[in-house]
């Protein structure tokens, strides 16, 4: 009896201790109110985070912010890395709980969804109807509202920027009014809000165009970087059977920016087998990918090993059948890295297709002399799309997505920033631009050179939001 009593006392002690520790941690966290994004480079003290669970709570949060004269920023998964989702002493409106798929229309091939829903939520809803998303990022973990705010693009070479697939959306404006925005109704907002980084109001819900899901065949080839431009024009863009495409450029020291392998996803001649493949897949090989990326962060031989294993994997995958939906369900957990003294950041540069070969040559010469821990480069294609005022695709472009590991100290940020500004100079010299959801390394001059309509964009922002209710650190850096 005494033994049982002693055991219960121990259990109660553990529970009470856990609760006290949890309460202390929660209190400290709430009192500090420090928020950051996935890069962890910009920890910022805010007033509070408000969860947007339903429309009336979102409206109420904005009303209260106006009454208290607080700035408002909008957040989804916080994978934008330049302070786009928070502002000092402001309110962060967290939309991730506002996540319902409101309806799928198989006849008109559309989906109606709240802005906090992820692309995975949409895939789960549309897959049973044999439908698929037209445009999204290569990972499906992001919120729809966040993707709209950065005007995302993906692997589909026949559907370019996300803005092209939007029918309409509802917007909660700074004054509290809710309007429907389309290419016909309140159309002045359409090219501003999509690709507008949350500066014009809260996207509440949206209707997106879908396409038919289909069975695709994976086709992979190796080549050198100086062969890619011609190969793409002759064997990818001109081949209507190629639906999706991506390439990888070597960052391994033994083949730095010289070797490539490309993957085309072609419409299969075996569509009758579709039902055997249309179960949505789960993530695979995540542990191995994270392990190899870890080696790449620390060792040059790790980069060589990772590159060789990637080539081997894709060679073995040649001829593999996969549905469109599953091609768009790439691994995402490997993006989550929480090193104590370092972090992974992204950069993305857009370069005209006919400039690619010369651009890579110049980039190789430049980076060979720079001390930057470049771990991966993925190459995609995005066609000209100037509907968004802050469009990155002024013509048909290759998009180079760079994964970089850097230290988190002041000296490390300066070193990385110097190198990135040099890469942006080279990109602009070749008629290119860079993507805006990342850390504030580019100069103001580089920003305006890459985005010639930026001044007009920010003038519209101040016209439609004269009190500057919706702000973030990106706006503070480039829009003030």
GROMACS .gro file of C-alpha atoms in nm:
model
  480
    1UNK     CA    1   0.000   0.000   0.000
    2UNK     CA    2   0.283   0.236   0.090
    3UNK     CA    3   0.458   0.145  -0.237
    4UNK     CA    4   0.151   0.238  -0.443
    5UNK     CA    5   0.114   0.563  -0.253
    6UNK     CA    6   0.479   0.648  -0.314
    7UNK     CA    7   0.434   0.572  -0.687
    8UNK     CA    8   0.131   0.801  -0.709
    9UNK     CA    9   0.321   1.078  -0.531
   10UNK     CA   10   0.605   1.043  -0.783
   11UNK     CA   11   0.357   1.055  -1.075
   12UNK     CA   12   0.181   1.361  -0.931
   13UNK     CA   13   0.519   1.529  -0.872
   14UNK     CA   14   0.623   1.467  -1.234
   15UNK     CA   15   0.290   1.599  -1.366
   16UNK     CA   16   0.306   1.913  -1.149
   17UNK     CA   17   0.670   1.972  -1.242
   18UNK     CA   18   0.586   1.934  -1.612
   19UNK     CA   19   0.294   2.175  -1.581
   20UNK     CA   20   0.508   2.431  -1.400
   21UNK     CA   21   0.784   2.405  -1.659
   22UNK     CA   22   0.532   2.427  -1.943
   23UNK     CA   23   0.364   2.727  -1.780
   24UNK     CA   24   0.699   2.901  -1.728
   25UNK     CA   25   0.800   2.840  -2.090
   26UNK     CA   26   0.462   2.960  -2.217
   27UNK     CA   27   0.472   3.271  -1.999
   28UNK     CA   28   0.825   3.357  -2.103
   29UNK     CA   29   0.740   3.303  -2.469
   30UNK     CA   30   0.431   3.519  -2.445
   31UNK     CA   31   0.606   3.794  -2.254
   32UNK     CA   32   0.889   3.815  -2.507
   33UNK     CA   33   0.658   3.792  -2.810
   34UNK     CA   34   0.952   3.722  -3.038
   35UNK     CA   35   0.865   3.591  -3.382
   36UNK     CA   36   1.073   3.490  -3.682
   37UNK     CA   37   1.045   3.297  -4.006
   38UNK     CA   38   1.200   2.976  -4.135
   39UNK     CA   39   1.541   3.141  -4.189
   40UNK     CA   40   1.556   3.263  -3.824
   41UNK     CA   41   1.764   3.562  -3.938
   42UNK     CA   42   1.516   3.833  -3.836
   43UNK     CA   43   1.379   3.769  -3.485
   44UNK     CA   44   1.136   4.052  -3.416
   45UNK     CA   45   0.939   4.162  -3.111
   46UNK     CA   46   0.570   4.193  -3.192
   47UNK     CA   47   0.261   4.289  -2.996
   48UNK     CA   48   0.073   3.960  -3.042
   49UNK     CA   49  -0.025   3.678  -3.274
   50UNK     CA   50  -0.395   3.641  -3.355
   51UNK     CA   51  -0.520   3.313  -3.500
   52UNK     CA   52  -0.769   3.361  -3.780
   53UNK     CA   53  -1.008   3.072  -3.718
   54UNK     CA   54  -1.311   3.207  -3.901
   55UNK     CA   55  -1.402   3.512  -4.104
   56UNK     CA   56  -1.565   3.710  -3.821
   57UNK     CA   57  -1.261   3.664  -3.597
   58UNK     CA   58  -1.033   3.792  -3.875
   59UNK     CA   59  -1.255   4.097  -3.924
   60UNK     CA   60  -1.265   4.152  -3.546
   61UNK     CA   61  -0.885   4.132  -3.524
   62UNK     CA   62  -0.846   4.399  -3.792
   63UNK     CA   63  -1.109   4.620  -3.625
   64UNK     CA   64  -0.928   4.597  -3.292
   65UNK     CA   65  -0.593   4.673  -3.457
   66UNK     CA   66  -0.742   4.988  -3.610
   67UNK     CA   67  -0.887   5.093  -3.275
   68UNK     CA   68  -0.549   5.043  -3.105
   69UNK     CA   69  -0.359   5.188  -3.404
   70UNK     CA   70  -0.149   4.874  -3.446
   71UNK     CA   71   0.016   4.761  -3.767
   72UNK     CA   72  -0.095   4.428  -3.912
   73UNK     CA   73   0.106   4.161  -4.094
   74UNK     CA   74  -0.027   3.837  -4.240
   75UNK     CA   75   0.137   3.498  -4.193
   76UNK     CA   76   0.094   3.147  -4.326
   77UNK     CA   77   0.373   2.892  -4.293
   78UNK     CA   78   0.630   3.175  -4.270
   79UNK     CA   79   0.861   3.039  -4.537
   80UNK     CA   80   0.913   3.387  -4.678
   81UNK     CA   81   1.249   3.484  -4.535
   82UNK     CA   82   1.268   3.861  -4.544
   83UNK     CA   83   1.031   3.974  -4.270
   84UNK     CA   84   0.729   3.959  -4.500
   85UNK     CA   85   0.506   3.816  -4.226
   86UNK     CA   86   0.572   4.042  -3.926
   87UNK     CA   87   0.650   4.396  -3.814
   88UNK     CA   88   0.793   4.539  -3.487
   89UNK     CA   89   0.526   4.584  -3.219
   90UNK     CA   90   0.255   4.488  -3.467
   91UNK     CA   91  -0.015   4.224  -3.486
   92UNK     CA   92   0.056   3.903  -3.678
   93UNK     CA   93  -0.259   3.756  -3.826
   94UNK     CA   94  -0.190   3.382  -3.844
   95UNK     CA   95  -0.413   3.235  -4.115
   96UNK     CA   96  -0.316   2.868  -4.085
   97UNK     CA   97  -0.639   2.770  -3.905
   98UNK     CA   98  -0.856   2.934  -4.172
   99UNK     CA   99  -0.813   2.629  -4.388
  100UNK     CA  100  -1.135   2.483  -4.525
  101UNK     CA  101  -1.177   2.352  -4.878
  102UNK     CA  102  -1.519   2.504  -4.944
  103UNK     CA  103  -1.605   2.321  -5.265
  104UNK     CA  104  -1.481   2.133  -5.568
  105UNK     CA  105  -1.657   2.178  -5.903
  106UNK     CA  106  -1.561   1.879  -6.122
  107UNK     CA  107  -1.759   2.008  -6.422
  108UNK     CA  108  -1.595   2.352  -6.440
  109UNK     CA  109  -1.269   2.220  -6.291
  110UNK     CA  110  -1.242   2.472  -6.008
  111UNK     CA  111  -1.183   2.462  -5.635
  112UNK     CA  112  -1.302   2.717  -5.377
  113UNK     CA  113  -1.077   2.732  -5.071
  114UNK     CA  114  -0.998   2.946  -4.767
  115UNK     CA  115  -0.659   3.110  -4.782
  116UNK     CA  116  -0.505   2.924  -4.487
  117UNK     CA  117  -0.551   2.586  -4.653
  118UNK     CA  118  -0.238   2.416  -4.781
  119UNK     CA  119  -0.185   2.272  -5.126
  120UNK     CA  120  -0.194   1.931  -4.963
  121UNK     CA  121  -0.545   2.009  -4.839
  122UNK     CA  122  -0.646   2.090  -5.196
  123UNK     CA  123  -0.481   1.778  -5.337
  124UNK     CA  124  -0.663   1.562  -5.085
  125UNK     CA  125  -0.993   1.720  -5.192
  126UNK     CA  126  -0.950   1.715  -5.571
  127UNK     CA  127  -0.767   1.386  -5.622
  128UNK     CA  128  -1.084   1.170  -5.582
  129UNK     CA  129  -1.237   1.368  -5.871
  130UNK     CA  130  -0.941   1.297  -6.102
  131UNK     CA  131  -0.840   1.663  -6.087
  132UNK     CA  132  -0.514   1.840  -6.015
  133UNK     CA  133  -0.376   2.184  -5.932
  134UNK     CA  134  -0.236   2.376  -6.229
  135UNK     CA  135   0.033   2.579  -6.052
  136UNK     CA  136   0.191   2.553  -5.707
  137UNK     CA  137   0.536   2.536  -5.556
  138UNK     CA  138   0.731   2.212  -5.574
  139UNK     CA  139   0.631   2.139  -5.214
  140UNK     CA  140   0.269   2.121  -5.099
  141UNK     CA  141   0.314   2.243  -4.741
  142UNK     CA  142   0.252   2.614  -4.812
  143UNK     CA  143  -0.075   2.800  -4.764
  144UNK     CA  144  -0.272   2.912  -5.065
  145UNK     CA  145  -0.280   3.270  -4.936
  146UNK     CA  146   0.095   3.274  -4.894
  147UNK     CA  147   0.147   3.134  -5.243
  148UNK     CA  148  -0.083   3.397  -5.390
  149UNK     CA  149   0.101   3.670  -5.201
  150UNK     CA  150   0.432   3.570  -5.360
  151UNK     CA  151   0.272   3.473  -5.696
  152UNK     CA  152   0.436   3.130  -5.688
  153UNK     CA  153   0.533   2.915  -5.984
  154UNK     CA  154   0.623   2.548  -6.011
  155UNK     CA  155   0.717   2.259  -6.239
  156UNK     CA  156   0.437   2.287  -6.493
  157UNK     CA  157   0.585   2.441  -6.808
  158UNK     CA  158   0.244   2.492  -6.972
  159UNK     CA  159   0.101   2.697  -6.684
  160UNK     CA  160   0.342   2.962  -6.559
  161UNK     CA  161   0.274   3.190  -6.263
  162UNK     CA  162  -0.001   3.124  -6.009
  163UNK     CA  163  -0.186   3.444  -6.099
  164UNK     CA  164  -0.285   3.287  -6.432
  165UNK     CA  165  -0.493   3.021  -6.256
  166UNK     CA  166  -0.696   3.253  -6.028
  167UNK     CA  167  -1.060   3.322  -6.117
  168UNK     CA  168  -1.145   3.545  -5.821
  169UNK     CA  169  -1.075   3.603  -5.453
  170UNK     CA  170  -1.231   3.794  -5.166
  171UNK     CA  171  -1.023   4.060  -4.997
  172UNK     CA  172  -1.058   4.215  -4.650
  173UNK     CA  173  -0.941   4.570  -4.705
  174UNK     CA  174  -0.767   4.795  -4.448
  175UNK     CA  175  -1.094   4.982  -4.381
  176UNK     CA  176  -1.274   4.658  -4.291
  177UNK     CA  177  -1.475   4.625  -4.613
  178UNK     CA  178  -1.479   4.290  -4.793
  179UNK     CA  179  -1.476   4.294  -5.173
  180UNK     CA  180  -1.464   4.033  -5.447
  181UNK     CA  181  -1.170   4.079  -5.683
  182UNK     CA  182  -1.143   3.935  -6.033
  183UNK     CA  183  -1.030   4.046  -6.377
  184UNK     CA  184  -1.369   4.216  -6.417
  185UNK     CA  185  -1.475   4.313  -6.062
  186UNK     CA  186  -1.256   4.550  -5.858
  187UNK     CA  187  -0.993   4.459  -6.113
  188UNK     CA  188  -0.750   4.729  -6.001
  189UNK     CA  189  -0.666   4.509  -5.701
  190UNK     CA  190  -0.600   4.192  -5.902
  191UNK     CA  191  -0.241   4.264  -6.019
  192UNK     CA  192  -0.153   4.420  -5.683
  193UNK     CA  193  -0.273   4.166  -5.429
  194UNK     CA  194  -0.138   3.860  -5.615
  195UNK     CA  195   0.235   3.902  -5.575
  196UNK     CA  196   0.166   4.186  -5.332
  197UNK     CA  197   0.318   4.033  -5.016
  198UNK     CA  198   0.019   4.100  -4.792
  199UNK     CA  199   0.032   4.478  -4.826
  200UNK     CA  200  -0.322   4.542  -4.954
  201UNK     CA  201  -0.533   4.336  -4.715
  202UNK     CA  202  -0.625   3.983  -4.619
  203UNK     CA  203  -0.706   3.728  -4.888
  204UNK     CA  204  -1.001   3.540  -4.737
  205UNK     CA  205  -1.086   3.280  -4.999
  206UNK     CA  206  -1.015   3.212  -5.363
  207UNK     CA  207  -1.142   3.018  -5.661
  208UNK     CA  208  -0.867   2.845  -5.856
  209UNK     CA  209  -0.870   2.671  -6.192
  210UNK     CA  210  -0.788   2.300  -6.192
  211UNK     CA  211  -0.683   2.061  -6.465
  212UNK     CA  212  -0.725   1.689  -6.520
  213UNK     CA  213  -0.495   1.459  -6.331
  214UNK     CA  214  -0.310   1.220  -6.560
  215UNK     CA  215  -0.043   0.953  -6.563
  216UNK     CA  216   0.305   1.079  -6.649
  217UNK     CA  217   0.626   0.902  -6.745
  218UNK     CA  218   0.951   1.017  -6.588
  219UNK     CA  219   1.236   1.072  -6.835
  220UNK     CA  220   1.580   1.176  -6.708
  221UNK     CA  221   1.894   1.271  -6.900
  222UNK     CA  222   2.244   1.390  -6.808
  223UNK     CA  223   2.416   1.672  -6.990
  224UNK     CA  224   2.654   1.964  -6.947
  225UNK     CA  225   2.531   2.312  -6.865
  226UNK     CA  226   2.627   2.445  -7.209
  227UNK     CA  227   2.399   2.186  -7.374
  228UNK     CA  228   2.090   2.264  -7.170
  229UNK     CA  229   1.957   2.574  -7.345
  230UNK     CA  230   1.945   2.409  -7.687
  231UNK     CA  231   1.814   2.084  -7.540
  232UNK     CA  232   1.530   2.265  -7.365
  233UNK     CA  233   1.419   2.449  -7.678
  234UNK     CA  234   1.435   2.145  -7.905
  235UNK     CA  235   1.327   1.859  -7.680
  236UNK     CA  236   1.119   2.008  -7.400
  237UNK     CA  237   0.933   2.324  -7.495
  238UNK     CA  238   0.851   2.201  -7.846
  239UNK     CA  239   0.731   1.860  -7.726
  240UNK     CA  240   0.365   1.885  -7.628
  241UNK     CA  241   0.387   1.556  -7.440
  242UNK     CA  242   0.617   1.718  -7.182
  243UNK     CA  243   0.389   1.850  -6.909
  244UNK     CA  244   0.636   1.919  -6.629
  245UNK     CA  245   1.008   1.974  -6.619
  246UNK     CA  246   1.290   2.047  -6.379
  247UNK     CA  247   1.666   2.026  -6.385
  248UNK     CA  248   1.943   2.021  -6.130
  249UNK     CA  249   2.278   2.191  -6.167
  250UNK     CA  250   2.578   2.050  -5.986
  251UNK     CA  251   2.716   2.236  -5.685
  252UNK     CA  252   2.968   1.956  -5.620
  253UNK     CA  253   3.331   2.077  -5.635
  254UNK     CA  254   3.429   1.815  -5.896
  255UNK     CA  255   3.163   1.931  -6.144
  256UNK     CA  256   3.065   2.276  -6.016
  257UNK     CA  257   2.803   2.440  -6.242
  258UNK     CA  258   2.911   2.212  -6.528
  259UNK     CA  259   2.709   1.893  -6.497
  260UNK     CA  260   2.331   1.883  -6.507
  261UNK     CA  261   2.058   1.627  -6.510
  262UNK     CA  262   1.711   1.708  -6.637
  263UNK     CA  263   1.379   1.540  -6.566
  264UNK     CA  264   1.080   1.557  -6.796
  265UNK     CA  265   0.738   1.431  -6.701
  266UNK     CA  266   0.563   1.327  -7.022
  267UNK     CA  267   0.202   1.229  -7.078
  268UNK     CA  268   0.204   0.850  -7.062
  269UNK     CA  269   0.071   0.625  -7.336
  270UNK     CA  270  -0.069   0.401  -7.061
  271UNK     CA  271  -0.349   0.618  -6.921
  272UNK     CA  272  -0.558   0.304  -6.873
  273UNK     CA  273  -0.334   0.229  -6.573
  274UNK     CA  274  -0.420   0.560  -6.401
  275UNK     CA  275  -0.631   0.404  -6.126
  276UNK     CA  276  -0.338   0.185  -6.021
  277UNK     CA  277  -0.126   0.494  -5.943
  278UNK     CA  278  -0.367   0.765  -5.825
  279UNK     CA  279  -0.333   0.709  -5.448
  280UNK     CA  280  -0.161   1.015  -5.305
  281UNK     CA  281   0.189   0.923  -5.193
  282UNK     CA  282   0.355   1.008  -4.864
  283UNK     CA  283   0.704   1.140  -4.819
  284UNK     CA  284   0.988   0.895  -4.878
  285UNK     CA  285   1.364   0.908  -4.829
  286UNK     CA  286   1.336   1.217  -4.608
  287UNK     CA  287   1.589   1.089  -4.357
  288UNK     CA  288   1.840   1.010  -4.632
  289UNK     CA  289   1.792   1.350  -4.797
  290UNK     CA  290   1.839   1.533  -4.466
  291UNK     CA  291   2.146   1.323  -4.386
  292UNK     CA  292   2.309   1.394  -4.723
  293UNK     CA  293   2.226   1.764  -4.700
  294UNK     CA  294   2.392   1.763  -4.359
  295UNK     CA  295   2.710   1.623  -4.513
  296UNK     CA  296   2.686   1.885  -4.789
  297UNK     CA  297   2.675   2.164  -4.533
  298UNK     CA  298   3.000   2.054  -4.373
  299UNK     CA  299   3.214   1.880  -4.637
  300UNK     CA  300   3.303   1.923  -5.002
  301UNK     CA  301   3.315   1.546  -5.038
  302UNK     CA  302   2.960   1.544  -4.900
  303UNK     CA  303   2.849   1.763  -5.192
  304UNK     CA  304   3.017   1.524  -5.439
  305UNK     CA  305   2.852   1.224  -5.271
  306UNK     CA  306   2.511   1.391  -5.269
  307UNK     CA  307   2.538   1.480  -5.637
  308UNK     CA  308   2.641   1.126  -5.735
  309UNK     CA  309   2.354   0.975  -5.534
  310UNK     CA  310   2.101   1.214  -5.688
  311UNK     CA  311   2.213   1.121  -6.037
  312UNK     CA  312   2.199   0.751  -5.952
  313UNK     CA  313   1.849   0.784  -5.805
  314UNK     CA  314   1.708   0.963  -6.107
  315UNK     CA  315   1.878   0.726  -6.352
  316UNK     CA  316   1.703   0.436  -6.179
  317UNK     CA  317   1.372   0.626  -6.191
  318UNK     CA  318   1.376   0.651  -6.570
  319UNK     CA  319   1.048   0.526  -6.715
  320UNK     CA  320   0.869   0.537  -6.380
  321UNK     CA  321   0.496   0.610  -6.394
  322UNK     CA  322   0.349   0.872  -6.161
  323UNK     CA  323   0.035   1.083  -6.154
  324UNK     CA  324   0.051   1.458  -6.193
  325UNK     CA  325  -0.072   1.501  -5.835
  326UNK     CA  326   0.207   1.281  -5.701
  327UNK     CA  327   0.474   1.457  -5.905
  328UNK     CA  328   0.361   1.772  -5.725
  329UNK     CA  329   0.402   1.612  -5.380
  330UNK     CA  330   0.778   1.653  -5.338
  331UNK     CA  331   0.958   1.602  -5.010
  332UNK     CA  332   0.928   1.899  -4.778
  333UNK     CA  333   1.057   1.791  -4.437
  334UNK     CA  334   1.417   1.826  -4.554
  335UNK     CA  335   1.352   2.203  -4.573
  336UNK     CA  336   1.329   2.213  -4.194
  337UNK     CA  337   1.677   2.281  -4.061
  338UNK     CA  338   1.739   2.426  -3.715
  339UNK     CA  339   2.114   2.448  -3.670
  340UNK     CA  340   2.222   2.637  -3.362
  341UNK     CA  341   2.473   2.865  -3.534
  342UNK     CA  342   2.375   2.838  -3.899
  343UNK     CA  343   2.070   2.832  -4.120
  344UNK     CA  344   1.963   2.749  -4.475
  345UNK     CA  345   1.836   3.029  -4.697
  346UNK     CA  346   1.696   3.041  -5.047
  347UNK     CA  347   1.768   3.266  -5.340
  348UNK     CA  348   1.597   3.254  -5.677
  349UNK     CA  349   1.717   3.417  -5.996
  350UNK     CA  350   1.522   3.446  -6.322
  351UNK     CA  351   1.723   3.455  -6.641
  352UNK     CA  352   1.603   3.479  -7.005
  353UNK     CA  353   1.619   3.140  -7.173
  354UNK     CA  354   1.859   3.259  -7.444
  355UNK     CA  355   2.100   3.398  -7.182
  356UNK     CA  356   2.135   3.077  -6.982
  357UNK     CA  357   2.467   2.943  -7.113
  358UNK     CA  358   2.655   3.272  -7.085
  359UNK     CA  359   2.495   3.342  -6.747
  360UNK     CA  360   2.610   3.011  -6.598
  361UNK     CA  361   2.962   3.070  -6.730
  362UNK     CA  362   2.975   3.411  -6.562
  363UNK     CA  363   2.823   3.274  -6.241
  364UNK     CA  364   3.077   2.990  -6.230
  365UNK     CA  365   3.371   3.228  -6.268
  366UNK     CA  366   3.233   3.457  -5.997
  367UNK     CA  367   3.142   3.190  -5.743
  368UNK     CA  368   3.470   3.004  -5.782
  369UNK     CA  369   3.635   3.303  -5.614
  370UNK     CA  370   3.368   3.345  -5.345
  371UNK     CA  371   3.338   3.172  -5.009
  372UNK     CA  372   2.973   3.069  -5.005
  373UNK     CA  373   2.825   2.737  -4.899
  374UNK     CA  374   2.604   2.663  -5.199
  375UNK     CA  375   2.434   2.324  -5.157
  376UNK     CA  376   2.179   2.289  -5.435
  377UNK     CA  377   2.051   2.456  -5.752
  378UNK     CA  378   1.724   2.356  -5.914
  379UNK     CA  379   1.631   2.494  -6.256
  380UNK     CA  380   1.270   2.541  -6.364
  381UNK     CA  381   1.098   2.723  -6.648
  382UNK     CA  382   0.835   2.996  -6.622
  383UNK     CA  383   0.679   3.161  -6.924
  384UNK     CA  384   0.634   3.534  -6.964
  385UNK     CA  385   0.359   3.663  -6.735
  386UNK     CA  386   0.323   4.035  -6.670
  387UNK     CA  387  -0.024   4.034  -6.517
  388UNK     CA  388   0.112   4.093  -6.165
  389UNK     CA  389   0.260   4.440  -6.132
  390UNK     CA  390   0.564   4.301  -5.948
  391UNK     CA  391   0.616   4.031  -6.211
  392UNK     CA  392   0.945   3.843  -6.209
  393UNK     CA  393   0.886   3.690  -6.555
  394UNK     CA  394   0.930   3.978  -6.796
  395UNK     CA  395   0.990   3.720  -7.070
  396UNK     CA  396   1.025   3.343  -7.089
  397UNK     CA  397   1.268   3.263  -6.808
  398UNK     CA  398   1.466   2.990  -6.644
  399UNK     CA  399   1.427   3.010  -6.267
  400UNK     CA  400   1.734   2.903  -6.067
  401UNK     CA  401   1.652   2.819  -5.705
  402UNK     CA  402   1.962   2.822  -5.484
  403UNK     CA  403   1.988   2.661  -5.141
  404UNK     CA  404   2.262   2.826  -4.935
  405UNK     CA  405   2.389   2.751  -4.586
  406UNK     CA  406   2.519   3.049  -4.387
  407UNK     CA  407   2.611   3.151  -4.036
  408UNK     CA  408   2.372   3.366  -3.835
  409UNK     CA  409   2.617   3.622  -3.698
  410UNK     CA  410   2.675   3.976  -3.825
  411UNK     CA  411   2.998   3.889  -4.006
  412UNK     CA  412   2.847   3.582  -4.170
  413UNK     CA  413   2.543   3.779  -4.289
  414UNK     CA  414   2.769   4.048  -4.435
  415UNK     CA  415   2.980   3.790  -4.617
  416UNK     CA  416   2.677   3.613  -4.760
  417UNK     CA  417   2.514   3.943  -4.850
  418UNK     CA  418   2.819   4.064  -5.042
  419UNK     CA  419   2.823   3.745  -5.249
  420UNK     CA  420   2.449   3.751  -5.315
  421UNK     CA  421   2.458   4.113  -5.428
  422UNK     CA  422   2.732   4.013  -5.671
  423UNK     CA  423   2.514   3.730  -5.806
  424UNK     CA  424   2.222   3.970  -5.847
  425UNK     CA  425   2.442   4.213  -6.041
  426UNK     CA  426   2.533   3.932  -6.281
  427UNK     CA  427   2.167   3.832  -6.310
  428UNK     CA  428   2.058   4.187  -6.393
  429UNK     CA  429   2.342   4.224  -6.646
  430UNK     CA  430   2.193   3.928  -6.832
  431UNK     CA  431   1.845   4.082  -6.836
  432UNK     CA  432   1.719   3.882  -6.540
  433UNK     CA  433   1.547   3.945  -6.210
  434UNK     CA  434   1.532   3.788  -5.865
  435UNK     CA  435   1.251   3.661  -5.643
  436UNK     CA  436   1.132   3.884  -5.359
  437UNK     CA  437   1.030   3.647  -5.073
  438UNK     CA  438   1.383   3.619  -4.937
  439UNK     CA  439   1.621   3.797  -4.702
  440UNK     CA  440   1.688   4.168  -4.757
  441UNK     CA  441   2.031   4.126  -4.913
  442UNK     CA  442   1.955   4.311  -5.242
  443UNK     CA  443   2.016   4.685  -5.247
  444UNK     CA  444   1.741   4.936  -5.316
  445UNK     CA  445   1.896   5.009  -5.656
  446UNK     CA  446   1.898   4.638  -5.743
  447UNK     CA  447   1.536   4.611  -5.637
  448UNK     CA  448   1.424   4.892  -5.864
  449UNK     CA  449   1.634   4.770  -6.155
  450UNK     CA  450   1.486   4.421  -6.132
  451UNK     CA  451   1.133   4.556  -6.071
  452UNK     CA  452   1.085   4.872  -6.280
  453UNK     CA  453   0.719   4.908  -6.167
  454UNK     CA  454   0.806   4.898  -5.797
  455UNK     CA  455   0.751   5.271  -5.741
  456UNK     CA  456   0.408   5.247  -5.906
  457UNK     CA  457   0.328   4.942  -5.691
  458UNK     CA  458   0.409   5.119  -5.366
  459UNK     CA  459   0.219   5.431  -5.473
  460UNK     CA  460  -0.088   5.211  -5.520
  461UNK     CA  461  -0.023   5.061  -5.177
  462UNK     CA  462  -0.034   5.401  -5.012
  463UNK     CA  463  -0.341   5.500  -5.215
  464UNK     CA  464  -0.541   5.190  -5.117
  465UNK     CA  465  -0.401   5.179  -4.763
  466UNK     CA  466  -0.335   5.545  -4.672
  467UNK     CA  467  -0.299   5.462  -4.304
  468UNK     CA  468  -0.042   5.194  -4.384
  469UNK     CA  469  -0.231   4.943  -4.171
  470UNK     CA  470  -0.083   4.641  -4.350
  471UNK     CA  471   0.294   4.653  -4.332
  472UNK     CA  472   0.591   4.421  -4.287
  473UNK     CA  473   0.969   4.442  -4.278
  474UNK     CA  474   0.991   4.391  -4.654
  475UNK     CA  475   0.783   4.708  -4.700
  476UNK     CA  476   0.992   4.889  -4.441
  477UNK     CA  477   1.310   4.802  -4.634
  478UNK     CA  478   1.200   4.867  -4.992
  479UNK     CA  479   0.869   5.053  -4.992
  480UNK     CA  480   0.905   5.344  -4.754
   0.00000   0.00000   0.00000
